[in-house]
Amino acid sequence: MKFVIQRDNLVQSVGDVMKAVTSRTTIPILTGIKITANDEGVTLTGSDSDISIESFIPKEEEGNEIVEVFETGGIVLQAKFFSEIVKKLPMDTVEIEVQNHLQTVIRSGKAEFNLNGLDPEEYPHLPQIEEGNAFKVPTDLLKTMVRQTVFAVSTSETRPILTGVNWKVENGELSCIATDSHRLAMRKAPLENDNGNEYNIVIPGKSLTELSKILDDNSEPVEIVITDNQVLFKAKHLLFFSRLLEGNYPDTSRLIPNESKTELVLATKEFLQAIDRASLLAREGRNNVVKLSTVENGVIEISSNTPEIGKVIEQVQSQSNEGEELKISFSAKYMMDALKALEGTEIHIDFTGAMRPFVIKPLHDDSILQLILPVRTY
Amino acid sequence: MKFVIQRDNLVQSVGDVMKAVTSRTTIPILTGIKITANDEGVTLTGSDSDISIESFIPKEEEGNEIVEVFETGGIVLQAKFFSEIVKKLPMDTVEIEVQNHLQTVIRSGKAEFNLNGLDPEEYPHLPQIEEGNAFKVPTDLLKTMVRQTVFAVSTSETRPILTGVNWKVENGELSCIATDSHRLAMRKAPLENDNGNEYNIVIPGKSLTELSKILDDNSEPVEIVITDNQVLFKAKHLLFFSRLLEGNYPDTSRLIPNESKTELVLATKEFLQAIDRASLLAREGRNNVVKLSTVENGVIEISSNTPEIGKVIEQVQSQSNEGEELKISFSAKYMMDALKALEGTEIHIDFTGAMRPFVIKPLHDDSILQLILPVRTY
């Protein structure tokens, strides 16, 4: 294998596939990046066996030559060293050549690196996925849907299925649901090119977080292909494979209350900042818990109290406050996570009593919902 | 005590004194910030008993009222909570009032914090320093001198004196020297207002690092007052006290060779980047060691080799190369630290053989010097 490549394109692609590479793997060859060159261009692959990422660098793009391939072939190079080397090369172009015994020379200007490579034949094959049944989601919408749900997955392995996000495609709509059993986040969006297929899968939260980091912010469609145990996201020059979590995701629909006894409308930012302040003195005590009480004339009071340090109390004017009086305690962290995930300047909170889960939504928008279980403090 | 203060000024001052506060102290009251208000303004103090910082906020500055004091007095508040609270207050002004039993109320807009305070009488007194014998150094020069030397202090407590920087005032000149016994950094500067006093002290490296962070980038003079066991840096509205290290600093003058057998002149940036690249494959092996060899026609070769990973070799064209041929090995990290500390686009290196310390200076500038001991690799 021998090719000359624009360094900036190589650095970008290496950065992308590195997101899948971990040094904590039991399969030594996965600490490497696979590089293959053919007549179309150069392909890089990184994998930790849960996530696999393939980035393609075409021979030319928009009339500019990016790669010149002199000899096709492949090699696997230690990811940690290769990624640092390409970042620090002195010139705009890089020559990469595999010599005898997998010895690989990386040349740029007067700098010459010799790296011991590994046999690309020994690199695991990526899953073969039939591409017939793809559906498409615009990149920016996909990233938003991930951001609005993935924070709510469980970080505990007690119930592994809860470390993933439940994706359902049904009636031309994609819904994403995550819960750690203390709070739940849900976001729905209609599919523009519904192909009539129905899916119900659970994607590891970590995979979605890494996917979000790699995708550019644009409105180009990402093709999504789902099989029994894999999901493939296809963006421009990029393939992102993730394994799926096995098992049945709990039915969360019955958790979401249909009625409400106290309804609040609040300015999102003002409410978020008041919660943030109250949490400062709640951090040490009972698991970061703050209290919300309705007062009168639409005023609510946010407070917390850690006797050994001090207490804080703040009044917030709601835009509307209907129904029963209420005193309720909840995790400030869960509330802040939920408020940050919502879009819109005003939110609507539906309470059904101090011991029941409550629902936060943007005003006049049913596509997203955040649910939080209160904390018993009396 | 009761005063109303501009939040931005309070945040800035709290940030400054926080640099001295540590949660790992055996004296509980030092986890707090002392706040005192008198007719001139408000003073904040933080200390870890090695470093003490006092920041003064005047009643008014440039015609703008910053503090209005309603009642003089003092309090000590938990630094960790107080500093987070002031950053997150909702309005531009803050009211702080000490009530009964050291209970302190912090009010801003509709947010009200109650913190349990501590008795300010129990806060340790800062050192009393006679201000007769100050000398002055412009702030930006002081920060540069610290930056160019402090990185070379020892991080090991085997010889505690080497964890400090040796400051000497002699013949109207300030010299700063740091060494960890593998490398040495020295910077000199003439004093503009020499008062004839001579000093020879050792200031903890950590103190100088924190001092640098607090000082603004300007050319205002910092007054420096030295006593038997303390040094005081006085900047505008800021007092920075540090204890001195006890013991005699080794005489480093005999370490610096007077002659040279091989002399190189190199472009600083090009040389630094070549060392940086060579260090990529040196990191795993023998303590980050790279090799420098003179070739011919003024070319030098930078290389490193870690058999299990690979090797790197790079040629650099020197601007001048006089004297004997040379092959020498040294720590890439020490070389990069030294090159980053030097100012100027070209450097001069004087070698006196592969086993002897060598000296790096900017071309045509004797006010700064970096010395590195080579590593034996043959």
mmCIF file with all atom_site columns, N, CA and C in Angstrom, chain A residues 80-81 84-85 88-90 110-116 276-277 280-281 283-284 307-315, chain B residues 80-81 84-85 88-90 110-116 276-277 280-281 283-284 307-315:
data_model
loop_
_atom_site.group_PDB
_atom_site.id
_atom_site.type_symbol
_atom_site.label_atom_id
_atom_site.label_alt_id
_atom_site.label_comp_id
_atom_site.label_asym_id
_atom_site.label_entity_id
_atom_site.label_seq_id
_atom_site.pdbx_PDB_ins_code
_atom_site.Cartn_x
_atom_site.Cartn_y
_atom_site.Cartn_z
_atom_site.occupancy
_atom_site.B_iso_or_equiv
_atom_site.pdbx_formal_charge
_atom_site.auth_seq_id
_atom_site.auth_comp_id
_atom_site.auth_asym_id
_atom_site.auth_atom_id
_atom_site.pdbx_PDB_model_num
ATOM 1   N N  . LYS A 1 80  ? -3.144  5.048  19.018 1.00 0.00 ? 80  LYS A N  1
ATOM 2   C CA . LYS A 1 80  ? -2.642  6.081  19.918 1.00 0.00 ? 80  LYS A CA 1
ATOM 3   C C  . LYS A 1 80  ? -1.473  6.838  19.280 1.00 0.00 ? 80  LYS A C  1
ATOM 4   N N  . PHE A 1 81  ? -0.545  6.093  18.681 1.00 0.00 ? 81  PHE A N  1
ATOM 5   C CA . PHE A 1 81  ? 0.629   6.743  18.085 1.00 0.00 ? 81  PHE A CA 1
ATOM 6   C C  . PHE A 1 81  ? 0.286   7.377  16.743 1.00 0.00 ? 81  PHE A C  1
ATOM 7   N N  . GLU A 1 84  ? -1.568  10.709 17.072 1.00 0.00 ? 84  GLU A N  1
ATOM 8   C CA . GLU A 1 84  ? -0.726  11.821 17.527 1.00 0.00 ? 84  GLU A CA 1
ATOM 9   C C  . GLU A 1 84  ? 0.240   12.251 16.436 1.00 0.00 ? 84  GLU A C  1
ATOM 10  N N  . ILE A 1 85  ? 0.761   11.271 15.708 1.00 0.00 ? 85  ILE A N  1
ATOM 11  C CA . ILE A 1 85  ? 1.732   11.584 14.654 1.00 0.00 ? 85  ILE A CA 1
ATOM 12  C C  . ILE A 1 85  ? 1.097   12.444 13.568 1.00 0.00 ? 85  ILE A C  1
ATOM 13  N N  . LYS A 1 88  ? 0.764   16.097 14.214 1.00 0.00 ? 88  LYS A N  1
ATOM 14  C CA . LYS A 1 88  ? 1.972   16.912 14.379 1.00 0.00 ? 88  LYS A CA 1
ATOM 15  C C  . LYS A 1 88  ? 2.894   16.905 13.169 1.00 0.00 ? 88  LYS A C  1
ATOM 16  N N  . LEU A 1 89  ? 2.439   16.379 12.057 1.00 0.00 ? 89  LEU A N  1
ATOM 17  C CA . LEU A 1 89  ? 3.310   16.337 10.878 1.00 0.00 ? 89  LEU A CA 1
ATOM 18  C C  . LEU A 1 89  ? 3.575   17.743 10.353 1.00 0.00 ? 89  LEU A C  1
ATOM 19  N N  . PRO A 1 90  ? 4.759   17.990 9.782  1.00 0.00 ? 90  PRO A N  1
ATOM 20  C CA . PRO A 1 90  ? 5.138   19.367 9.453  1.00 0.00 ? 90  PRO A CA 1
ATOM 21  C C  . PRO A 1 90  ? 4.502   19.931 8.184  1.00 0.00 ? 90  PRO A C  1
ATOM 22  N N  . LYS A 1 110 ? 10.687  16.701 6.064  1.00 0.00 ? 110 LYS A N  1
ATOM 23  C CA . LYS A 1 110 ? 11.907  15.966 6.394  1.00 0.00 ? 110 LYS A CA 1
ATOM 24  C C  . LYS A 1 110 ? 11.718  15.011 7.560  1.00 0.00 ? 110 LYS A C  1
ATOM 25  N N  . ALA A 1 111 ? 10.465  14.852 8.001  1.00 0.00 ? 111 ALA A N  1
ATOM 26  C CA . ALA A 1 111 ? 10.201  13.923 9.114  1.00 0.00 ? 111 ALA A CA 1
ATOM 27  C C  . ALA A 1 111 ? 9.792   12.573 8.557  1.00 0.00 ? 111 ALA A C  1
ATOM 28  N N  . GLU A 1 112 ? 10.366  11.508 9.112  1.00 0.00 ? 112 GLU A N  1
ATOM 29  C CA . GLU A 1 112 ? 10.051  10.164 8.647  1.00 0.00 ? 112 GLU A CA 1
ATOM 30  C C  . GLU A 1 112 ? 9.826   9.247  9.835  1.00 0.00 ? 112 GLU A C  1
ATOM 31  N N  . PHE A 1 113 ? 8.618   8.714  9.919  1.00 0.00 ? 113 PHE A N  1
ATOM 32  C CA . PHE A 1 113 ? 8.280   7.770  10.982 1.00 0.00 ? 113 PHE A CA 1
ATOM 33  C C  . PHE A 1 113 ? 8.235   6.365  10.413 1.00 0.00 ? 113 PHE A C  1
ATOM 34  N N  . ASN A 1 114 ? 8.730   5.391  11.184 1.00 0.00 ? 114 ASN A N  1
ATOM 35  C CA . ASN A 1 114 ? 8.586   3.973  10.871 1.00 0.00 ? 114 ASN A CA 1
ATOM 36  C C  . ASN A 1 114 ? 7.751   3.338  11.962 1.00 0.00 ? 114 ASN A C  1
ATOM 37  N N  . LEU A 1 115 ? 6.576   2.841  11.618 1.00 0.00 ? 115 LEU A N  1
ATOM 38  C CA . LEU A 1 115 ? 5.745   2.202  12.646 1.00 0.00 ? 115 LEU A CA 1
ATOM 39  C C  . LEU A 1 115 ? 5.610   0.718  12.341 1.00 0.00 ? 115 LEU A C  1
ATOM 40  N N  . ASN A 1 116 ? 5.624   -0.094 13.408 1.00 0.00 ? 116 ASN A N  1
ATOM 41  C CA . ASN A 1 116 ? 5.346   -1.514 13.242 1.00 0.00 ? 116 ASN A CA 1
ATOM 42  C C  . ASN A 1 116 ? 3.840   -1.683 13.042 1.00 0.00 ? 116 ASN A C  1
ATOM 43  N N  . ASP A 1 276 ? -30.829 26.176 40.060 1.00 0.00 ? 276 ASP A N  1
ATOM 44  C CA . ASP A 1 276 ? -29.366 26.089 40.129 1.00 0.00 ? 276 ASP A CA 1
ATOM 45  C C  . ASP A 1 276 ? -28.864 26.712 41.434 1.00 0.00 ? 276 ASP A C  1
ATOM 46  N N  . ARG A 1 277 ? -29.376 27.897 41.775 1.00 0.00 ? 277 ARG A N  1
ATOM 47  C CA . ARG A 1 277 ? -28.957 28.550 43.019 1.00 0.00 ? 277 ARG A CA 1
ATOM 48  C C  . ARG A 1 277 ? -29.356 27.723 44.234 1.00 0.00 ? 277 ARG A C  1
ATOM 49  N N  . LEU A 1 280 ? -27.134 24.867 45.176 1.00 0.00 ? 280 LEU A N  1
ATOM 50  C CA . LEU A 1 280 ? -25.805 25.114 45.752 1.00 0.00 ? 280 LEU A CA 1
ATOM 51  C C  . LEU A 1 280 ? -25.732 24.662 47.197 1.00 0.00 ? 280 LEU A C  1
ATOM 52  N N  . LEU A 1 281 ? -26.819 24.863 47.930 1.00 0.00 ? 281 LEU A N  1
ATOM 53  C CA . LEU A 1 281 ? -26.809 24.466 49.336 1.00 0.00 ? 281 LEU A CA 1
ATOM 54  C C  . LEU A 1 281 ? -27.490 23.121 49.533 1.00 0.00 ? 281 LEU A C  1
ATOM 55  N N  . ARG A 1 283 ? -26.341 20.427 47.711 1.00 0.00 ? 283 ARG A N  1
ATOM 56  C CA . ARG A 1 283 ? -25.406 19.441 47.184 1.00 0.00 ? 283 ARG A CA 1
ATOM 57  C C  . ARG A 1 283 ? -24.906 18.486 48.255 1.00 0.00 ? 283 ARG A C  1
ATOM 58  N N  . GLU A 1 284 ? -24.656 19.020 49.443 1.00 0.00 ? 284 GLU A N  1
ATOM 59  C CA . GLU A 1 284 ? -24.039 18.211 50.491 1.00 0.00 ? 284 GLU A CA 1
ATOM 60  C C  . GLU A 1 284 ? -25.049 17.284 51.157 1.00 0.00 ? 284 GLU A C  1
ATOM 61  N N  . PRO A 1 307 ? -28.775 22.094 57.301 1.00 0.00 ? 307 PRO A N  1
ATOM 62  C CA . PRO A 1 307 ? -28.577 22.833 58.553 1.00 0.00 ? 307 PRO A CA 1
ATOM 63  C C  . PRO A 1 307 ? -27.119 23.174 58.861 1.00 0.00 ? 307 PRO A C  1
ATOM 64  N N  . GLU A 1 308 ? -26.177 22.249 58.560 1.00 0.00 ? 308 GLU A N  1
ATOM 65  C CA . GLU A 1 308 ? -24.788 22.550 58.944 1.00 0.00 ? 308 GLU A CA 1
ATOM 66  C C  . GLU A 1 308 ? -24.167 23.659 58.086 1.00 0.00 ? 308 GLU A C  1
ATOM 67  N N  . ILE A 1 309 ? -24.754 23.959 56.929 1.00 0.00 ? 309 ILE A N  1
ATOM 68  C CA . ILE A 1 309 ? -24.165 24.986 56.054 1.00 0.00 ? 309 ILE A CA 1
ATOM 69  C C  . ILE A 1 309 ? -25.041 26.234 55.983 1.00 0.00 ? 309 ILE A C  1
ATOM 70  N N  . GLY A 1 310 ? -26.310 26.042 55.699 1.00 0.00 ? 310 GLY A N  1
ATOM 71  C CA . GLY A 1 310 ? -27.191 27.196 55.598 1.00 0.00 ? 310 GLY A CA 1
ATOM 72  C C  . GLY A 1 310 ? -28.404 26.848 54.767 1.00 0.00 ? 310 GLY A C  1
ATOM 73  N N  . LYS A 1 311 ? -29.168 27.856 54.396 1.00 0.00 ? 311 LYS A N  1
ATOM 74  C CA . LYS A 1 311 ? -30.369 27.603 53.605 1.00 0.00 ? 311 LYS A CA 1
ATOM 75  C C  . LYS A 1 311 ? -30.532 28.685 52.562 1.00 0.00 ? 311 LYS A C  1
ATOM 76  N N  . VAL A 1 312 ? -31.381 28.398 51.579 1.00 0.00 ? 312 VAL A N  1
ATOM 77  C CA . VAL A 1 312 ? -31.631 29.375 50.537 1.00 0.00 ? 312 VAL A CA 1
ATOM 78  C C  . VAL A 1 312 ? -33.109 29.330 50.202 1.00 0.00 ? 312 VAL A C  1
ATOM 79  N N  . ILE A 1 313 ? -33.665 30.494 49.910 1.00 0.00 ? 313 ILE A N  1
ATOM 80  C CA . ILE A 1 313 ? -35.068 30.573 49.535 1.00 0.00 ? 313 ILE A CA 1
ATOM 81  C C  . ILE A 1 313 ? -35.194 31.628 48.440 1.00 0.00 ? 313 ILE A C  1
ATOM 82  N N  . GLU A 1 314 ? -35.979 31.329 47.428 1.00 0.00 ? 314 GLU A N  1
ATOM 83  C CA . GLU A 1 314 ? -36.126 32.286 46.331 1.00 0.00 ? 314 GLU A CA 1
ATOM 84  C C  . GLU A 1 314 ? -37.548 32.219 45.801 1.00 0.00 ? 314 GLU A C  1
ATOM 85  N N  . GLN A 1 315 ? -38.130 33.388 45.532 1.00 0.00 ? 315 GLN A N  1
ATOM 86  C CA . GLN A 1 315 ? -39.459 33.432 44.959 1.00 0.00 ? 315 GLN A CA 1
ATOM 87  C C  . GLN A 1 315 ? -39.380 33.628 43.450 1.00 0.00 ? 315 GLN A C  1
ATOM 88  N N  . LYS B 1 80  ? -16.032 27.493 49.722 1.00 0.00 ? 80  LYS B N  1
ATOM 89  C CA . LYS B 1 80  ? -16.580 26.677 48.637 1.00 0.00 ? 80  LYS B CA 1
ATOM 90  C C  . LYS B 1 80  ? -18.005 27.108 48.295 1.00 0.00 ? 80  LYS B C  1
ATOM 91  N N  . PHE B 1 81  ? -18.824 27.337 49.323 1.00 0.00 ? 81  PHE B N  1
ATOM 92  C CA . PHE B 1 81  ? -20.215 27.717 49.068 1.00 0.00 ? 81  PHE B CA 1
ATOM 93  C C  . PHE B 1 81  ? -20.322 29.187 48.692 1.00 0.00 ? 81  PHE B C  1
ATOM 94  N N  . GLU B 1 84  ? -19.308 29.890 45.070 1.00 0.00 ? 84  GLU B N  1
ATOM 95  C CA . GLU B 1 84  ? -20.289 29.431 44.074 1.00 0.00 ? 84  GLU B CA 1
ATOM 96  C C  . GLU B 1 84  ? -21.540 30.297 44.093 1.00 0.00 ? 84  GLU B C  1
ATOM 97  N N  . ILE B 1 85  ? -21.939 30.696 45.279 1.00 0.00 ? 85  ILE B N  1
ATOM 98  C CA . ILE B 1 85  ? -23.154 31.509 45.411 1.00 0.00 ? 85  ILE B CA 1
ATOM 99  C C  . ILE B 1 85  ? -22.987 32.846 44.696 1.00 0.00 ? 85  ILE B C  1
ATOM 100 N N  . LYS B 1 88  ? -23.433 32.923 41.003 1.00 0.00 ? 88  LYS B N  1
ATOM 101 C CA . LYS B 1 88  ? -24.739 32.592 40.430 1.00 0.00 ? 88  LYS B CA 1
ATOM 102 C C  . LYS B 1 88  ? -25.867 33.517 40.875 1.00 0.00 ? 88  LYS B C  1
ATOM 103 N N  . LEU B 1 89  ? -25.531 34.609 41.548 1.00 0.00 ? 89  LEU B N  1
ATOM 104 C CA . LEU B 1 89  ? -26.586 35.513 42.009 1.00 0.00 ? 89  LEU B CA 1
ATOM 105 C C  . LEU B 1 89  ? -27.284 36.171 40.822 1.00 0.00 ? 89  LEU B C  1
ATOM 106 N N  . PRO B 1 90  ? -28.589 36.463 40.968 1.00 0.00 ? 90  PRO B N  1
ATOM 107 C CA . PRO B 1 90  ? -29.344 36.912 39.792 1.00 0.00 ? 90  PRO B CA 1
ATOM 108 C C  . PRO B 1 90  ? -29.142 38.376 39.407 1.00 0.00 ? 90  PRO B C  1
ATOM 109 N N  . LYS B 1 110 ? -34.659 38.365 44.199 1.00 0.00 ? 110 LYS B N  1
ATOM 110 C CA . LYS B 1 110 ? -35.567 37.624 45.083 1.00 0.00 ? 110 LYS B CA 1
ATOM 111 C C  . LYS B 1 110 ? -34.925 36.390 45.693 1.00 0.00 ? 110 LYS B C  1
ATOM 112 N N  . ALA B 1 111 ? -33.589 36.240 45.503 1.00 0.00 ? 111 ALA B N  1
ATOM 113 C CA . ALA B 1 111 ? -32.883 35.099 46.094 1.00 0.00 ? 111 ALA B CA 1
ATOM 114 C C  . ALA B 1 111 ? -32.275 35.507 47.432 1.00 0.00 ? 111 ALA B C  1
ATOM 115 N N  . GLU B 1 112 ? -32.449 34.659 48.429 1.00 0.00 ? 112 GLU B N  1
ATOM 116 C CA . GLU B 1 112 ? -31.918 34.963 49.750 1.00 0.00 ? 112 GLU B CA 1
ATOM 117 C C  . GLU B 1 112 ? -31.242 33.733 50.327 1.00 0.00 ? 112 GLU B C  1
ATOM 118 N N  . PHE B 1 113 ? -29.935 33.844 50.560 1.00 0.00 ? 113 PHE B N  1
ATOM 119 C CA . PHE B 1 113 ? -29.165 32.760 51.172 1.00 0.00 ? 113 PHE B CA 1
ATOM 120 C C  . PHE B 1 113 ? -28.899 33.086 52.629 1.00 0.00 ? 113 PHE B C  1
ATOM 121 N N  . ASN B 1 114 ? -28.980 32.078 53.488 1.00 0.00 ? 114 ASN B N  1
ATOM 122 C CA . ASN B 1 114 ? -28.555 32.178 54.880 1.00 0.00 ? 114 ASN B CA 1
ATOM 123 C C  . ASN B 1 114 ? -27.392 31.236 55.093 1.00 0.00 ? 114 ASN B C  1
ATOM 124 N N  . LEU B 1 115 ? -26.221 31.766 55.400 1.00 0.00 ? 115 LEU B N  1
ATOM 125 C CA . LEU B 1 115 ? -25.067 30.888 55.626 1.00 0.00 ? 115 LEU B CA 1
ATOM 126 C C  . LEU B 1 115 ? -24.641 30.965 57.092 1.00 0.00 ? 115 LEU B C  1
ATOM 127 N N  . ASN B 1 116 ? -24.219 29.818 57.615 1.00 0.00 ? 116 ASN B N  1
ATOM 128 C CA . ASN B 1 116 ? -23.637 29.812 58.950 1.00 0.00 ? 116 ASN B CA 1
ATOM 129 C C  . ASN B 1 116 ? -22.218 30.347 58.853 1.00 0.00 ? 116 ASN B C  1
ATOM 130 N N  . ASP B 1 276 ? 9.275   17.724 19.338 1.00 0.00 ? 276 ASP B N  1
ATOM 131 C CA . ASP B 1 276 ? 7.918   17.286 19.697 1.00 0.00 ? 276 ASP B CA 1
ATOM 132 C C  . ASP B 1 276 ? 7.549   16.018 18.918 1.00 0.00 ? 276 ASP B C  1
ATOM 133 N N  . ARG B 1 277 ? 7.806   16.014 17.617 1.00 0.00 ? 277 ARG B N  1
ATOM 134 C CA . ARG B 1 277 ? 7.499   14.820 16.809 1.00 0.00 ? 277 ARG B CA 1
ATOM 135 C C  . ARG B 1 277 ? 8.327   13.623 17.255 1.00 0.00 ? 277 ARG B C  1
ATOM 136 N N  . LEU B 1 280 ? 7.117   11.716 20.238 1.00 0.00 ? 280 LEU B N  1
ATOM 137 C CA . LEU B 1 280 ? 5.908   10.875 20.143 1.00 0.00 ? 280 LEU B CA 1
ATOM 138 C C  . LEU B 1 280 ? 6.248   9.402  20.283 1.00 0.00 ? 280 LEU B C  1
ATOM 139 N N  . LEU B 1 281 ? 7.386   8.991  19.713 1.00 0.00 ? 281 LEU B N  1
ATOM 140 C CA . LEU B 1 281 ? 7.761   7.575  19.787 1.00 0.00 ? 281 LEU B CA 1
ATOM 141 C C  . LEU B 1 281 ? 8.779   7.336  20.895 1.00 0.00 ? 281 LEU B C  1
ATOM 142 N N  . ARG B 1 283 ? 7.974   8.343  24.097 1.00 0.00 ? 283 ARG B N  1
ATOM 143 C CA . ARG B 1 283 ? 7.215   8.439  25.339 1.00 0.00 ? 283 ARG B CA 1
ATOM 144 C C  . ARG B 1 283 ? 7.205   7.134  26.128 1.00 0.00 ? 283 ARG B C  1
ATOM 145 N N  . GLU B 1 284 ? 7.091   6.034  25.401 1.00 0.00 ? 284 GLU B N  1
ATOM 146 C CA . GLU B 1 284 ? 6.926   4.752  26.083 1.00 0.00 ? 284 GLU B CA 1
ATOM 147 C C  . GLU B 1 284 ? 8.244   4.227  26.632 1.00 0.00 ? 284 GLU B C  1
ATOM 148 N N  . PRO B 1 307 ? 11.796  0.060  19.913 1.00 0.00 ? 307 PRO B N  1
ATOM 149 C CA . PRO B 1 307 ? 11.671  -1.061 18.993 1.00 0.00 ? 307 PRO B CA 1
ATOM 150 C C  . PRO B 1 307 ? 10.266  -1.658 18.898 1.00 0.00 ? 307 PRO B C  1
ATOM 151 N N  . GLU B 1 308 ? 9.549   -1.762 20.019 1.00 0.00 ? 308 GLU B N  1
ATOM 152 C CA . GLU B 1 308 ? 8.238   -2.412 19.944 1.00 0.00 ? 308 GLU B CA 1
ATOM 153 C C  . GLU B 1 308 ? 7.196   -1.564 19.215 1.00 0.00 ? 308 GLU B C  1
ATOM 154 N N  . ILE B 1 309 ? 7.445   -0.262 19.051 1.00 0.00 ? 309 ILE B N  1
ATOM 155 C CA . ILE B 1 309 ? 6.459   0.603  18.383 1.00 0.00 ? 309 ILE B CA 1
ATOM 156 C C  . ILE B 1 309 ? 6.956   1.087  17.021 1.00 0.00 ? 309 ILE B C  1
ATOM 157 N N  . GLY B 1 310 ? 8.166   1.629  16.996 1.00 0.00 ? 310 GLY B N  1
ATOM 158 C CA . GLY B 1 310 ? 8.695   2.142  15.741 1.00 0.00 ? 310 GLY B CA 1
ATOM 159 C C  . GLY B 1 310 ? 9.765   3.176  16.009 1.00 0.00 ? 310 GLY B C  1
ATOM 160 N N  . LYS B 1 311 ? 10.171  3.883  14.972 1.00 0.00 ? 311 LYS B N  1
ATOM 161 C CA . LYS B 1 311 ? 11.214  4.890  15.137 1.00 0.00 ? 311 LYS B CA 1
ATOM 162 C C  . LYS B 1 311 ? 10.894  6.105  14.292 1.00 0.00 ? 311 LYS B C  1
ATOM 163 N N  . VAL B 1 312 ? 11.548  7.209  14.613 1.00 0.00 ? 312 VAL B N  1
ATOM 164 C CA . VAL B 1 312 ? 11.337  8.436  13.865 1.00 0.00 ? 312 VAL B CA 1
ATOM 165 C C  . VAL B 1 312 ? 12.679  9.108  13.677 1.00 0.00 ? 312 VAL B C  1
ATOM 166 N N  . ILE B 1 313 ? 12.862  9.710  12.520 1.00 0.00 ? 313 ILE B N  1
ATOM 167 C CA . ILE B 1 313 ? 14.101  10.426 12.238 1.00 0.00 ? 313 ILE B CA 1
ATOM 168 C C  . ILE B 1 313 ? 13.735  11.664 11.443 1.00 0.00 ? 313 ILE B C  1
ATOM 169 N N  . GLU B 1 314 ? 14.363  12.786 11.778 1.00 0.00 ? 314 GLU B N  1
ATOM 170 C CA . GLU B 1 314 ? 14.043  14.029 11.086 1.00 0.00 ? 314 GLU B CA 1
ATOM 171 C C  . GLU B 1 314 ? 15.295  14.886 10.973 1.00 0.00 ? 314 GLU B C  1
ATOM 172 N N  . GLN B 1 315 ? 15.497  15.469 9.790  1.00 0.00 ? 315 GLN B N  1
ATOM 173 C CA . GLN B 1 315 ? 16.639  16.356 9.605  1.00 0.00 ? 315 GLN B CA 1
ATOM 174 C C  . GLN B 1 315 ? 16.206  17.804 9.754  1.00 0.00 ? 315 GLN B C  1
#
